[in-house]
Amino acid sequence: MSTEELVTAVRAGDFPAVARLVEAMPDARRRAELPRLGQLRRELRDSATSRAGAATALLIAGAVCHTAPSGAADWIGGRDFDVRHWPHPPLLALLDARPADWQREVALRLARRPADRTGWGNPAPYQIAEHLLRRSDTPPPAEPGFVADWMGDRGRPEPRPWLRALPPGPDLYARLRADSFTPVLAPLVFDADTVQHLSGPWAAKDPSQRWPAVLARLAAEGVVDRPALIGRGFARLVRGGGPGELRTYLDVLRGLRPEVGELADNRRALLAMLDGDSVVAGFALESLVVLDGAGLLGEGEVGEAAGVVSGRPEKKLVRVLLGWLERVAAGGRVGVALRAVAGCLGHPDRLVQGRALKVIKRYVDSVEGGVVVELRSAALLLDPSHAAVAAELLGVAVEVPVGTVVDRLPEPPRPVAVPAPFGTPAELAEELAAALDGPEESVAFERILDGLVRQVWTDRDALAAALAPVLTEHEWRLLGRLAEIATGAVPRPRVLRALQSRQARLFSAWEFRGGIGEFLAARLHETAWRLAADPVPFLLAAPSWCNGALEAGELVARLARYEELGVRPGPVDFAQALLRTAGDAQAAAAAERLTSAAGRQLAAWLREGGLPRQSAVPVPAGTRRPGVRAWEGRRYSEQPGLTEQQLARFAIPALPVPGVEPADGPPDAVRTLLGPTAPFHRRSAVEDSAPGARWTAVLPHHREETALRITGQLADSAQDTPVRGHPQVLPLLAETGGPCGFAVHQALAYGLGAGHAEDRSATVDALLSLAAQRQLDPAALARETLELLALGAVKPNRLAATLAELADPAPQFTWSVLAALLPGLLDGPPPRGAGDVLAVAVDCARRSGARGPIDAVTRTAARRGSTKLLAEARNLAALLGDRRPTGSMGTDNEERSEA
């Protein structure tokens, strides 16, 4: 029998032949076949037409030819095998014929592999490991990866055909009940990364046939060690993790319904869970209340729990805590309860403070000495609105702020010059390496782009040598691709094809969609051609300032150098240079001496003041345009765009690219960018890129025009499932020039309601910067915010969080926005969470010294009830100097949070 016979049988997927040939080989001959099998493995891996049967045959043949367990396990566990249905009787017979020690060692080695987290990995290593474990009579190992793979395998619609002991059909309970692995592996589901399995299997339509319910049933029947399972569940929640995974594990633990004794056995875990995810902490608090009601919690543990929960921001948790402490006091442990209640007096929510004071009022006469001292000390943290109650109960004078707090606004942004161009390829390589490993930064991008152009013009070979160590692993990054083009690593024909065919574009990713995105892509394509086949000494559009602006005199000098060298400007590069340059009479006079078509265009551009400024025009809600859907009837904005005569100022002769027909007039990308804007409508985050520094640098003198073109992405940041990161562009927008119109204020209103805390913080930075520049209209910002609130596009709780952060350095500016916002917010039924906004308004009014009644606030304060909205309205009405009677405070039973 020759080696080629075995290779031929493997290629054909002839399992009986493969089994017959391998079975006849002694171990020495099997080892001798490994080099050829390894070569065949590489061939199949690189082939786009390899058959699944060949991969299956090769997997088993190579495994059995490895007489050492370590080599066999490495072969089976290779990531390049994609074998979905491997267990064929002839191949199983090869594995079954190996010695038991070999089977056991291979199985244990495979079991130690990490589980596949994607759900699309090769299942064969687990299946073979399980088969070998059962064949060698080896108990399943307690390996986290093996546990996760076992769960994934048992969740299949049908069990493996060779596991005859398991019942057919999708009955997960029956399958696990009959599985000898279940008593060993099921208690370990909390020890492995099993979240993706615990919510399933999705094939089971009945919740009782999914993992949480099935595990609870097996634990109740004694098939699974219930104490071990519950103990591991508590330990897993203590370890922490993402909110989604923790809540999945909590669902499993809740399904087990721990009894009082089991809760008592895990009391330390419950106390530790109070500091975790809010839902997990809520479960822990409920469980501790149950333990205390059963007399199984000591005074020290009550105090420990209260100390953690009272410091949490979630009002719901603290209200549950106060209700528990009131029952503790009613049961006779007054000192323990009031010491714990003292921790709630410093909570940021005034209603929580008020409820804590009610508990103190009922029981303060029952304590003395040290407890009273602690209460008085904690009362110093109370909000000034509780000053009178604190003085009456505890004899404490709560400090009431006197005077007006001055806004701490930042210095208005000043222009920062872009560093000088790179002098050597080594300097460029160092900067490129840093840029490839870090986040996008516009200045570095522009310098590297211009640096690549300069170094290709000077010495392409020296550039290639300097960049060789940098580009080994980063070719997929944008700058990496451009650097490969510059060094010649991307062949010139491919660059040419990318310019000739839209399908073959080098920069066709979703990040370049939309008007600004298409313009950026066109500039990169043009630069790629310059780098590959038509070098120039430098780019005309390289900015002078970090915000993207270009000095007019510098552009005139660059274009003069182009004329001197006989270099033709790129149309998109020239258009970007114009857009970055403002009107300048002195530079226009110098440009009059230029002789090229681009020189004449530049002179006219500078003489006439640059890009004509256009404000965004609000379009009433419900207005329709042919072929465009205005999202949810919202008021949107649009611009008429430049006229054909104005667009003609961007028209210069096209570059002579082979196979690309030169077009007359301005480049299409310029027409898309500066033509009429489409009415605003909500766009999918999948269809549009995240705006960044390169976006705001396209029109650095026109922030209103830029804002109009990014509003769709900012809307995605405020939706129910918010997209992360889009409002990070707002501080960059604030650093550009131009007035703030409707589009800027609408963009900021979306930022006020961003779903992620870091995006709201970026919005605050932008607001402070624009306020320092005196570019914001508080009434306009309030008007746009109210419209988005009415449509549900901005959530009141998110708005309140942003305004509270803004009020810390700038209470007066924040109050100017709130004063314009509150009448509309309180006109009609207030939205859920309006009480949070009113709470911020109370703080701002106090710190800014605001005076003068607001009718809407006065009317709200006069209503009966004790919700947070009404309580904060009364606080605000009193601060503003409204002395008219307010509604009744109601009873404790009426207290309902509107947050």
PDB file of C-alpha atoms in Angstrom, residues 490-727:
ATOM      1  CA  VAL A 490      -0.586  47.288  -3.641  1.00  0.00           C
ATOM      2  CA  PRO A 491       0.043  46.922  -7.385  1.00  0.00           C
ATOM      3  CA  ARG A 492      -0.730  49.900  -9.581  1.00  0.00           C
ATOM      4  CA  PRO A 493      -3.234  47.922 -11.727  1.00  0.00           C
ATOM      5  CA  ARG A 494      -5.347  47.246  -8.643  1.00  0.00           C
ATOM      6  CA  VAL A 495      -5.425  50.945  -7.796  1.00  0.00           C
ATOM      7  CA  LEU A 496      -6.401  51.693 -11.369  1.00  0.00           C
ATOM      8  CA  ARG A 497      -9.223  49.131 -11.226  1.00  0.00           C
ATOM      9  CA  ALA A 498     -10.446  50.737  -8.011  1.00  0.00           C
ATOM     10  CA  LEU A 499     -10.735  54.074  -9.782  1.00  0.00           C
ATOM     11  CA  GLN A 500     -12.405  52.557 -12.837  1.00  0.00           C
ATOM     12  CA  SER A 501     -14.983  50.369 -11.056  1.00  0.00           C
ATOM     13  CA  ARG A 502     -17.261  51.314  -8.206  1.00  0.00           C
ATOM     14  CA  GLN A 503     -17.392  47.668  -7.117  1.00  0.00           C
ATOM     15  CA  ALA A 504     -13.578  47.478  -6.797  1.00  0.00           C
ATOM     16  CA  ARG A 505     -13.151  50.670  -4.801  1.00  0.00           C
ATOM     17  CA  LEU A 506     -10.413  50.539  -2.193  1.00  0.00           C
ATOM     18  CA  PHE A 507     -12.388  52.716   0.194  1.00  0.00           C
ATOM     19  CA  SER A 508     -15.953  51.488  -0.219  1.00  0.00           C
ATOM     20  CA  ALA A 509     -16.734  50.557   3.393  1.00  0.00           C
ATOM     21  CA  TRP A 510     -19.905  51.800   5.045  1.00  0.00           C
ATOM     22  CA  GLU A 511     -17.898  54.485   6.859  1.00  0.00           C
ATOM     23  CA  PHE A 512     -17.843  56.542   3.638  1.00  0.00           C
ATOM     24  CA  ARG A 513     -21.555  56.802   2.960  1.00  0.00           C
ATOM     25  CA  GLY A 514     -23.452  60.076   3.064  1.00  0.00           C
ATOM     26  CA  GLY A 515     -22.431  63.445   1.620  1.00  0.00           C
ATOM     27  CA  ILE A 516     -19.369  64.011   3.785  1.00  0.00           C
ATOM     28  CA  GLY A 517     -18.408  60.330   3.653  1.00  0.00           C
ATOM     29  CA  GLU A 518     -18.521  60.202  -0.147  1.00  0.00           C
ATOM     30  CA  PHE A 519     -16.419  63.339  -0.348  1.00  0.00           C
ATOM     31  CA  LEU A 520     -13.819  61.813   2.000  1.00  0.00           C
ATOM     32  CA  ALA A 521     -13.787  58.607  -0.046  1.00  0.00           C
ATOM     33  CA  ALA A 522     -13.295  60.539  -3.290  1.00  0.00           C
ATOM     34  CA  ARG A 523     -10.370  62.414  -1.777  1.00  0.00           C
ATOM     35  CA  LEU A 524      -8.769  59.156  -0.616  1.00  0.00           C
ATOM     36  CA  HIS A 525      -9.205  57.563  -4.053  1.00  0.00           C
ATOM     37  CA  GLU A 526      -7.602  60.533  -5.725  1.00  0.00           C
ATOM     38  CA  THR A 527      -4.738  60.471  -3.235  1.00  0.00           C
ATOM     39  CA  ALA A 528      -4.305  56.728  -3.795  1.00  0.00           C
ATOM     40  CA  TRP A 529      -3.802  57.372  -7.512  1.00  0.00           C
ATOM     41  CA  ARG A 530      -1.286  60.111  -6.732  1.00  0.00           C
ATOM     42  CA  LEU A 531       0.622  57.719  -4.474  1.00  0.00           C
ATOM     43  CA  ALA A 532       0.562  54.865  -6.990  1.00  0.00           C
ATOM     44  CA  ALA A 533       1.168  56.524 -10.345  1.00  0.00           C
ATOM     45  CA  ASP A 534       1.163  60.319 -10.358  1.00  0.00           C
ATOM     46  CA  PRO A 535       3.296  61.717  -7.494  1.00  0.00           C
ATOM     47  CA  VAL A 536       3.068  65.341  -6.377  1.00  0.00           C
ATOM     48  CA  PRO A 537       5.326  67.231  -3.939  1.00  0.00           C
ATOM     49  CA  PHE A 538       2.559  67.782  -1.378  1.00  0.00           C
ATOM     50  CA  LEU A 539      -1.217  67.988  -1.002  1.00  0.00           C
ATOM     51  CA  LEU A 540      -2.894  71.329  -1.541  1.00  0.00           C
ATOM     52  CA  ALA A 541      -5.513  70.643   1.143  1.00  0.00           C
ATOM     53  CA  ALA A 542      -3.200  69.798   4.068  1.00  0.00           C
ATOM     54  CA  PRO A 543      -4.590  72.026   6.881  1.00  0.00           C
ATOM     55  CA  SER A 544      -2.713  74.805   8.654  1.00  0.00           C
ATOM     56  CA  TRP A 545      -4.765  74.528  11.858  1.00  0.00           C
ATOM     57  CA  CYS A 546      -5.876  71.527  13.915  1.00  0.00           C
ATOM     58  CA  ASN A 547      -9.578  72.191  13.284  1.00  0.00           C
ATOM     59  CA  GLY A 548      -8.999  71.691   9.546  1.00  0.00           C
ATOM     60  CA  ALA A 549      -8.724  75.325   8.459  1.00  0.00           C
ATOM     61  CA  LEU A 550      -6.154  76.306   5.829  1.00  0.00           C
ATOM     62  CA  GLU A 551      -4.446  79.703   5.605  1.00  0.00           C
ATOM     63  CA  ALA A 552      -5.218  81.438   2.312  1.00  0.00           C
ATOM     64  CA  GLY A 553      -1.655  82.661   1.839  1.00  0.00           C
ATOM     65  CA  GLU A 554      -0.288  79.164   2.334  1.00  0.00           C
ATOM     66  CA  LEU A 555      -2.643  77.753  -0.306  1.00  0.00           C
ATOM     67  CA  VAL A 556      -1.575  80.456  -2.771  1.00  0.00           C
ATOM     68  CA  ALA A 557       2.086  79.551  -2.204  1.00  0.00           C
ATOM     69  CA  ARG A 558       1.411  75.835  -2.699  1.00  0.00           C
ATOM     70  CA  LEU A 559      -0.452  76.404  -5.938  1.00  0.00           C
ATOM     71  CA  ALA A 560       2.359  78.664  -7.175  1.00  0.00           C
ATOM     72  CA  ARG A 561       4.813  75.821  -6.524  1.00  0.00           C
ATOM     73  CA  TYR A 562       2.556  73.440  -8.493  1.00  0.00           C
ATOM     74  CA  GLU A 563       2.642  75.849 -11.446  1.00  0.00           C
ATOM     75  CA  GLU A 564       6.418  76.155 -11.181  1.00  0.00           C
ATOM     76  CA  LEU A 565       6.837  72.357 -11.316  1.00  0.00           C
ATOM     77  CA  GLY A 566       4.178  71.841 -13.961  1.00  0.00           C
ATOM     78  CA  VAL A 567       2.068  69.694 -11.613  1.00  0.00           C
ATOM     79  CA  ARG A 568      -1.660  69.455 -12.234  1.00  0.00           C
ATOM     80  CA  PRO A 569      -3.865  69.810  -9.099  1.00  0.00           C
ATOM     81  CA  GLY A 570      -6.239  67.005  -8.228  1.00  0.00           C
ATOM     82  CA  PRO A 571      -9.855  68.235  -8.516  1.00  0.00           C
ATOM     83  CA  VAL A 572     -10.964  66.794  -5.163  1.00  0.00           C
ATOM     84  CA  ASP A 573      -7.790  67.890  -3.375  1.00  0.00           C
ATOM     85  CA  PHE A 574      -8.252  71.391  -4.799  1.00  0.00           C
ATOM     86  CA  ALA A 575     -11.931  71.417  -3.778  1.00  0.00           C
ATOM     87  CA  GLN A 576     -11.034  70.409  -0.217  1.00  0.00           C
ATOM     88  CA  ALA A 577      -8.391  73.140  -0.114  1.00  0.00           C
ATOM     89  CA  LEU A 578     -10.979  75.736  -1.149  1.00  0.00           C
ATOM     90  CA  LEU A 579     -13.482  74.505   1.442  1.00  0.00           C
ATOM     91  CA  ARG A 580     -10.847  74.867   4.163  1.00  0.00           C
ATOM     92  CA  THR A 581      -9.974  78.424   3.139  1.00  0.00           C
ATOM     93  CA  ALA A 582     -11.892  81.582   4.030  1.00  0.00           C
ATOM     94  CA  GLY A 583     -12.000  84.803   2.026  1.00  0.00           C
ATOM     95  CA  ASP A 584      -8.850  86.944   2.208  1.00  0.00           C
ATOM     96  CA  ALA A 585      -8.351  90.120   0.158  1.00  0.00           C
ATOM     97  CA  GLN A 586      -4.554  90.212   0.568  1.00  0.00           C
ATOM     98  CA  ALA A 587      -4.146  86.575  -0.456  1.00  0.00           C
ATOM     99  CA  ALA A 588      -6.548  87.170  -3.351  1.00  0.00           C
ATOM    100  CA  ALA A 589      -4.235  89.861  -4.718  1.00  0.00           C
ATOM    101  CA  ALA A 590      -1.320  87.390  -4.609  1.00  0.00           C
ATOM    102  CA  ALA A 591      -3.446  84.724  -6.295  1.00  0.00           C
ATOM    103  CA  GLU A 592      -4.145  87.095  -9.206  1.00  0.00           C
ATOM    104  CA  ARG A 593      -0.561  86.433 -10.364  1.00  0.00           C
ATOM    105  CA  LEU A 594      -1.244  82.701 -10.819  1.00  0.00           C
ATOM    106  CA  THR A 595      -1.754  81.587 -14.423  1.00  0.00           C
ATOM    107  CA  SER A 596      -3.451  78.172 -14.206  1.00  0.00           C
ATOM    108  CA  ALA A 597      -7.194  77.530 -14.233  1.00  0.00           C
ATOM    109  CA  ALA A 598      -6.949  76.537 -10.576  1.00  0.00           C
ATOM    110  CA  GLY A 599      -5.111  79.797  -9.833  1.00  0.00           C
ATOM    111  CA  ARG A 600      -7.879  81.867 -11.420  1.00  0.00           C
ATOM    112  CA  GLN A 601     -10.505  79.903  -9.469  1.00  0.00           C
ATOM    113  CA  LEU A 602      -8.601  80.449  -6.215  1.00  0.00           C
ATOM    114  CA  ALA A 603      -8.293  84.196  -6.799  1.00  0.00           C
ATOM    115  CA  ALA A 604     -12.050  84.486  -7.369  1.00  0.00           C
ATOM    116  CA  TRP A 605     -12.767  82.305  -4.322  1.00  0.00           C
ATOM    117  CA  LEU A 606     -10.692  84.451  -1.974  1.00  0.00           C
ATOM    118  CA  ARG A 607     -11.952  87.702  -3.476  1.00  0.00           C
ATOM    119  CA  GLU A 608     -15.622  86.697  -3.096  1.00  0.00           C
ATOM    120  CA  GLY A 609     -15.347  85.490   0.511  1.00  0.00           C
ATOM    121  CA  GLY A 610     -15.077  81.696   0.181  1.00  0.00           C
ATOM    122  CA  LEU A 611     -17.970  79.261   0.522  1.00  0.00           C
ATOM    123  CA  PRO A 612     -21.313  81.092   0.690  1.00  0.00           C
ATOM    124  CA  ARG A 613     -22.836  80.617   4.124  1.00  0.00           C
ATOM    125  CA  GLN A 614     -26.204  78.869   4.254  1.00  0.00           C
ATOM    126  CA  SER A 615     -28.352  78.475   7.332  1.00  0.00           C
ATOM    127  CA  ALA A 616     -30.426  75.371   7.857  1.00  0.00           C
ATOM    128  CA  VAL A 617     -34.093  76.092   7.230  1.00  0.00           C
ATOM    129  CA  PRO A 618     -36.635  74.398   9.554  1.00  0.00           C
ATOM    130  CA  VAL A 619     -39.361  72.567   7.652  1.00  0.00           C
ATOM    131  CA  PRO A 620     -42.690  72.136   9.501  1.00  0.00           C
ATOM    132  CA  ALA A 621     -43.599  68.697  10.797  1.00  0.00           C
ATOM    133  CA  GLY A 622     -45.602  66.634   8.336  1.00  0.00           C
ATOM    134  CA  THR A 623     -44.118  68.301   5.251  1.00  0.00           C
ATOM    135  CA  ARG A 624     -43.334  65.761   2.559  1.00  0.00           C
ATOM    136  CA  ARG A 625     -40.848  65.800  -0.287  1.00  0.00           C
ATOM    137  CA  PRO A 626     -41.144  63.426  -3.257  1.00  0.00           C
ATOM    138  CA  GLY A 627     -39.362  60.163  -2.529  1.00  0.00           C
ATOM    139  CA  VAL A 628     -38.327  61.106   1.011  1.00  0.00           C
ATOM    140  CA  ARG A 629     -39.919  59.956   4.257  1.00  0.00           C
ATOM    141  CA  ALA A 630     -39.745  62.427   7.133  1.00  0.00           C
ATOM    142  CA  TRP A 631     -39.332  60.265  10.211  1.00  0.00           C
ATOM    143  CA  GLU A 632     -42.406  60.259  12.448  1.00  0.00           C
ATOM    144  CA  GLY A 633     -43.657  63.589  11.109  1.00  0.00           C
ATOM    145  CA  ARG A 634     -40.778  65.410  12.743  1.00  0.00           C
ATOM    146  CA  ARG A 635     -39.729  68.917  11.892  1.00  0.00           C
ATOM    147  CA  TYR A 636     -36.471  68.655   9.985  1.00  0.00           C
ATOM    148  CA  SER A 637     -34.073  71.018   8.253  1.00  0.00           C
ATOM    149  CA  GLU A 638     -32.703  71.465   4.774  1.00  0.00           C
ATOM    150  CA  GLN A 639     -30.558  73.760   2.652  1.00  0.00           C
ATOM    151  CA  PRO A 640     -31.083  74.677  -0.993  1.00  0.00           C
ATOM    152  CA  GLY A 641     -27.424  73.968  -1.808  1.00  0.00           C
ATOM    153  CA  LEU A 642     -25.110  75.861  -4.132  1.00  0.00           C
ATOM    154  CA  THR A 643     -26.260  76.950  -7.562  1.00  0.00           C
ATOM    155  CA  GLU A 644     -24.629  75.611 -10.711  1.00  0.00           C
ATOM    156  CA  GLN A 645     -22.801  78.907 -11.075  1.00  0.00           C
ATOM    157  CA  GLN A 646     -21.424  78.596  -7.549  1.00  0.00           C
ATOM    158  CA  LEU A 647     -20.472  74.935  -8.045  1.00  0.00           C
ATOM    159  CA  ALA A 648     -18.580  75.913 -11.201  1.00  0.00           C
ATOM    160  CA  ARG A 649     -15.953  77.544  -8.958  1.00  0.00           C
ATOM    161  CA  PHE A 650     -14.721  74.010  -8.161  1.00  0.00           C
ATOM    162  CA  ALA A 651     -14.277  73.004 -11.811  1.00  0.00           C
ATOM    163  CA  ILE A 652     -10.687  72.467 -12.951  1.00  0.00           C
ATOM    164  CA  PRO A 653      -9.255  69.999 -15.523  1.00  0.00           C
ATOM    165  CA  ALA A 654      -9.483  66.381 -14.378  1.00  0.00           C
ATOM    166  CA  LEU A 655      -6.449  64.166 -13.806  1.00  0.00           C
ATOM    167  CA  PRO A 656      -5.462  61.987 -16.786  1.00  0.00           C
ATOM    168  CA  VAL A 657      -6.244  58.559 -15.306  1.00  0.00           C
ATOM    169  CA  PRO A 658      -6.107  55.713 -17.898  1.00  0.00           C
ATOM    170  CA  GLY A 659      -9.508  54.209 -18.498  1.00  0.00           C
ATOM    171  CA  VAL A 660     -11.334  56.929 -16.540  1.00  0.00           C
ATOM    172  CA  GLU A 661     -13.283  59.337 -18.693  1.00  0.00           C
ATOM    173  CA  PRO A 662     -12.534  62.937 -17.626  1.00  0.00           C
ATOM    174  CA  ALA A 663     -15.665  64.755 -16.465  1.00  0.00           C
ATOM    175  CA  ASP A 664     -16.458  68.399 -17.071  1.00  0.00           C
ATOM    176  CA  GLY A 665     -17.484  70.611 -14.191  1.00  0.00           C
ATOM    177  CA  PRO A 666     -17.017  70.055 -10.466  1.00  0.00           C
ATOM    178  CA  PRO A 667     -16.323  66.535  -9.129  1.00  0.00           C
ATOM    179  CA  ASP A 668     -19.420  64.471  -8.332  1.00  0.00           C
ATOM    180  CA  ALA A 669     -18.328  64.275  -4.681  1.00  0.00           C
ATOM    181  CA  VAL A 670     -18.411  68.088  -4.447  1.00  0.00           C
ATOM    182  CA  ARG A 671     -21.856  68.201  -6.016  1.00  0.00           C
ATOM    183  CA  THR A 672     -23.098  65.576  -3.505  1.00  0.00           C
ATOM    184  CA  LEU A 673     -21.555  67.428  -0.575  1.00  0.00           C
ATOM    185  CA  LEU A 674     -22.698  70.955  -1.441  1.00  0.00           C
ATOM    186  CA  GLY A 675     -25.855  70.342  -3.444  1.00  0.00           C
ATOM    187  CA  PRO A 676     -29.364  70.446  -1.962  1.00  0.00           C
ATOM    188  CA  THR A 677     -29.548  68.534   1.312  1.00  0.00           C
ATOM    189  CA  ALA A 678     -32.038  65.734   1.708  1.00  0.00           C
ATOM    190  CA  PRO A 679     -34.711  66.330   4.353  1.00  0.00           C
ATOM    191  CA  PHE A 680     -33.746  64.856   7.676  1.00  0.00           C
ATOM    192  CA  HIS A 681     -34.950  61.326   8.211  1.00  0.00           C
ATOM    193  CA  ARG A 682     -33.784  58.663  10.567  1.00  0.00           C
ATOM    194  CA  ARG A 683     -31.025  56.519   9.143  1.00  0.00           C
ATOM    195  CA  SER A 684     -29.846  53.112  10.235  1.00  0.00           C
ATOM    196  CA  ALA A 685     -26.578  53.000  12.111  1.00  0.00           C
ATOM    197  CA  VAL A 686     -25.559  50.189   9.767  1.00  0.00           C
ATOM    198  CA  GLU A 687     -25.932  52.484   6.765  1.00  0.00           C
ATOM    199  CA  ASP A 688     -24.048  55.498   8.090  1.00  0.00           C
ATOM    200  CA  SER A 689     -20.658  55.925   9.629  1.00  0.00           C
ATOM    201  CA  ALA A 690     -19.813  57.471  12.956  1.00  0.00           C
ATOM    202  CA  PRO A 691     -18.891  61.108  12.340  1.00  0.00           C
ATOM    203  CA  GLY A 692     -15.463  62.036  13.623  1.00  0.00           C
ATOM    204  CA  ALA A 693     -12.649  64.532  13.413  1.00  0.00           C
ATOM    205  CA  ARG A 694     -12.192  64.040   9.670  1.00  0.00           C
ATOM    206  CA  TRP A 695     -15.849  64.991   9.156  1.00  0.00           C
ATOM    207  CA  THR A 696     -15.671  68.334  10.950  1.00  0.00           C
ATOM    208  CA  ALA A 697     -12.402  69.160   9.173  1.00  0.00           C
ATOM    209  CA  VAL A 698     -14.134  69.122   5.764  1.00  0.00           C
ATOM    210  CA  LEU A 699     -16.009  72.426   6.362  1.00  0.00           C
ATOM    211  CA  PRO A 700     -14.073  74.016   9.242  1.00  0.00           C
ATOM    212  CA  HIS A 701     -15.604  77.491   8.738  1.00  0.00           C
ATOM    213  CA  HIS A 702     -19.222  76.266   8.528  1.00  0.00           C
ATOM    214  CA  ARG A 703     -20.420  74.408  11.620  1.00  0.00           C
ATOM    215  CA  GLU A 704     -24.087  74.831  10.691  1.00  0.00           C
ATOM    216  CA  GLU A 705     -23.593  73.087   7.342  1.00  0.00           C
ATOM    217  CA  THR A 706     -21.662  70.284   9.053  1.00  0.00           C
ATOM    218  CA  ALA A 707     -24.309  69.848  11.762  1.00  0.00           C
ATOM    219  CA  LEU A 708     -27.031  69.521   9.145  1.00  0.00           C
ATOM    220  CA  ARG A 709     -25.164  66.600   7.587  1.00  0.00           C
ATOM    221  CA  ILE A 710     -24.636  64.619  10.814  1.00  0.00           C
ATOM    222  CA  THR A 711     -28.029  64.996  12.513  1.00  0.00           C
ATOM    223  CA  GLY A 712     -29.156  61.553  11.347  1.00  0.00           C
ATOM    224  CA  GLN A 713     -26.257  59.857  13.120  1.00  0.00           C
ATOM    225  CA  LEU A 714     -26.826  61.882  16.282  1.00  0.00           C
ATOM    226  CA  ALA A 715     -30.468  60.783  16.284  1.00  0.00           C
ATOM    227  CA  ASP A 716     -29.241  57.185  16.488  1.00  0.00           C
ATOM    228  CA  SER A 717     -27.384  58.003  19.708  1.00  0.00           C
ATOM    229  CA  ALA A 718     -30.650  58.929  21.475  1.00  0.00           C
ATOM    230  CA  GLN A 719     -32.873  56.036  20.400  1.00  0.00           C
ATOM    231  CA  ASP A 720     -34.114  53.250  22.686  1.00  0.00           C
ATOM    232  CA  THR A 721     -31.112  51.098  21.792  1.00  0.00           C
ATOM    233  CA  PRO A 722     -28.587  53.905  21.424  1.00  0.00           C
ATOM    234  CA  VAL A 723     -25.581  53.783  19.125  1.00  0.00           C
ATOM    235  CA  ARG A 724     -22.415  54.580  21.043  1.00  0.00           C
ATOM    236  CA  GLY A 725     -19.946  57.295  20.119  1.00  0.00           C
ATOM    237  CA  HIS A 726     -21.673  59.589  17.627  1.00  0.00           C
ATOM    238  CA  PRO A 727     -21.979  62.649  19.958  1.00  0.00           C
TER     239      PRO A 727
END
